């Protein structure tokens, strides 16, 4: 009897322990404190991210951007090597870390120490040592010039190639030394196109380019000439309150607080870099500026993230945000993404875990789309597998139509594996179902056709070979868009080229007409699931090292243009970002210099939106790099206007997803030259930067709008609207026969420094 009683007691203890364990697990989230606007989910995520940052292994090769975390270890290594044959190498390693962490003068001192210790240990250095030291000293001096001038004396013309008077260096020491060293390197290594380009760049900062650069090393000014004058786009970021300095990151442009004005949400790659929210405010004189409301939005602790994208995932009428983390970091990048639910007033709560999205994979790319046609947005995440022994398959989360998701990638044939750097979603065969394209690094890209059917109401089959869209094998962002207005979704896959942490010869190859290792691909949709490569014919075969990028209409002519952000982690990757204008005849022409778009800092999150409500699209650029010391102020290019007509359309799905992501829009216009149709698909654009979901459509020289046709996603309901006025905003509600007027709030940006004013750049 006693034994049986003891067994019952033990059983009860086990049950109580299990219940307590369940209770602890269920209630392990921190409790919000009075005055703290953060939700329990946000507090938990903040703790999780802080723990990951504290435990990260900064010694791993895939942690190359963790320069600040590595500094104490580098100094310890140097101390341990003093007096040994390894001392010169340790001085050099510390010097490289110092320049990459943002201390170029400290780096120069360590390079001197490396040279002295080499002489003391081994005598005269060999040629390889001398050349390596010279290259590192040259970029360090050039970086010093950037820090002291482009940041320390920042102006709107800073770092815009070709560098005009307003952007030339006031503190000249850095560029003077860099110019002299690059001149020596060009003489010693005539085929070193990287040094040749950086020589010309140093000369620009000193006001010596092109005439004072030796002719044999001079960059032909025609290389930087534009093929059409699109008008100068001035940088209004500093004056408008958006000139914050940041590392590489993502951006979402959207009205997050429902006041009719486009706001800014942005992230940065640093493990401790805080996501930021800037809300637009207009004063009584009609001047618009942006104020940071990160803390008030309940976002403190939401750190890291090379990219972010937005959508109304829960169909409540508010734009929510997804932060993507761990890109480029390999196994260090096993980090959770964050789904931030907008409460409707630009305050957010992290619902990642309760929504069923919590997983730990390195990524920077995702797409929202209604894949199964049920009126709710689903989510595709492109994960990065760098090591074949550590597989990170891509994920596909179907909405349960209650704010939660279930992961079904393997079940529906979408568990793509590879170093995925971009994901695009679009209907390539006009069957009403969304297809997927995965852009990979160091492997063939993948196109999956949505054939529906199966237990989850959809299934994907790989049609890459028959479609002919596997290249480039070194690619990055990708998107579907209708560049020729024929009603079919074409495909762009950007080339990212080959690079190492020390050398960016691809930049020099581009500037001096050499063969490139990887160029983008522009694929024309020929119908029937087949595409043709029109890259060269369209004039986009000289773009390299593309990262952040997106598309829009820079001159309201109804043809889609695109802006490519270029670069690589190396401080040597100083390459102008490039703007390509669609000429309406199947070609894209370079208008970089004319528009002032040739920013030399890194091109990451790029998004287009009509920020100031004047009917034309402005362009936002996150210009920082990946290395700890490579932060740079954000850039916002204000559109000067081109005198053409336009229309802005906002959408409200009833059977379709609320924001109508994926809706096909056709605007039929009357022009002096005859009727014309302009096509648009509702979405955020490219895969590295998230543009506003409102459709901002240029109408060129239209005299009237004949009709607007909308095919709503999922439901495939069709709406046709006639008698629509131009040059204003309208709201389209699924199922309603007429468009509703929608207010477009217009304001002016503050005046900036004088060199930002069009006409004063030089």
C-alpha angles and dihedrals in degrees: 000000000000090000092052091048090050090052091051091050092050090048090051091049090052091049092048091048091050091048091049091049090051091048092050092048091048093047101037094113116105117257115243112245126223110278094019109112093198122112123231089255092053092048091051092049091048090054092046093051092046091053092049091050092049093050099042116129102234092181094070117104090237089059093068092130094056092091098144093050090050098050099087090049091050090053091049090051090052093049091051092050099051111128093013131105088253094062097094091052093049091051089053093048091050091047092053091048091050095054090045092049091052105264106111095163091053088049092053090053090052092048088054089049091050091053093047093049090048091053091048094050104033110010120226110022121237123251094259092055092047094049093047092050091048093052092048093046090049095054090042092055090046090050090050088056090051093049095047096043116019090044105018093045096023117182132169090255093052114126094359110137128257084037110230128202093273091059100041118116121271092185098056104177096093097049093041091058092041092051092051093049094046089050088055092047092051091052093047096042109029093179094053098112092174093062090042092057093045090050089058091045093052088050090054092055089053096046093247100113129140107355099043096048112096107262095236091058098033121121110231106246088221089072089070097040119116122233094217136020109244095169126257117291108207123213107245097171099103094047093043095052096256100102094105116147115240145158122247112308150132135275138206119197111199144119099267099170099043098242095122095254125111113245132192130240116181141173137193133212099238112110090234097035110124121230109239136210122202119188122203117239128183121205129214092272094055096256115143124210136161125242124197114243100168097129094041088051090059094244103125108129095027093119137166129019128143090209143018135186135190139219141144095258096169098044094236096127098256129107113245126194135227118201116204120207144185101040118164091003100101112201090354085064096068091126134139121251118226128232107200115198114211109225089206098263101070092270115121140204124199106239098166097123099039090047090056096245100113111125136132115237135124111255146140103180136073141147133211115215140144096249099170097039097239097129095257127100119249126199132234118192122192108212126197123242108184098156114052088212091059106053122194107182118201116260133227118194118194118205117247087205092243102081094277133098141208124213112237106155096125093042093055098039097255101111093119115178124206145083091302114191101166139026124194128188124200145131103257098175100037093240095129094253123111117240126199135228122194118200112206137191117231094001142067116285120241132228116195121194118212106229097170122218129095131092092301094047092249140066133179130219125193110245097163095120097048092043092049097222104123096115148125097049090197099053140144129173119027137179145173117236138150100243095169099041095236094130096253126108112247123195134233122190114182122221118231100185129204122306142157130203090262108034135050102176089152089074091058091044089058096046096048100040098255126149114282126224095218133011128182125260126230109194121195114215106236094181129250092069093297130120135191125215108243097162098121096036090052092050099240099113096105100066118111142174092020117181122153112024142150143170140238141131111285097182104029093243093132095249121111118245128184141212120213121205109207137195147079135235094274118099085227091066095099103150128148115253108234137225119204120197120207108231093199092243099085097276135103118215125202112247096162100121097039091055096040092241097131096107111172096205120088119295111222128139107024124178137167126216141143092252098172097041096239096126101259130090125255123201127232122202131190100207105181126110135228100254115090094246096043098089119140136178118268118254128218115188111207114213110237091208129243104219096250130131124258145173132209118210127194121190140212117189121203101177092013121062110293097251092041093233105184096025113149112226127191121186114195112201138185114230135174087255095052137271120334137179126217119198128207136172118207110241146100096272125229129022097254107052130024119233127198116285093225111100109244104189127183116218099191112202096346117155092196144351110250095191145328119224122196125188106196117221121248096004092051087213111162126219128188122193125189133182094039118163121229130231097039142079128264137185118225114202117193110248096019119113099217136043119250120228111251125196117243107196112216127201142158126247116235118262113265132202116313096258089062092063111099109256095027098077092105 
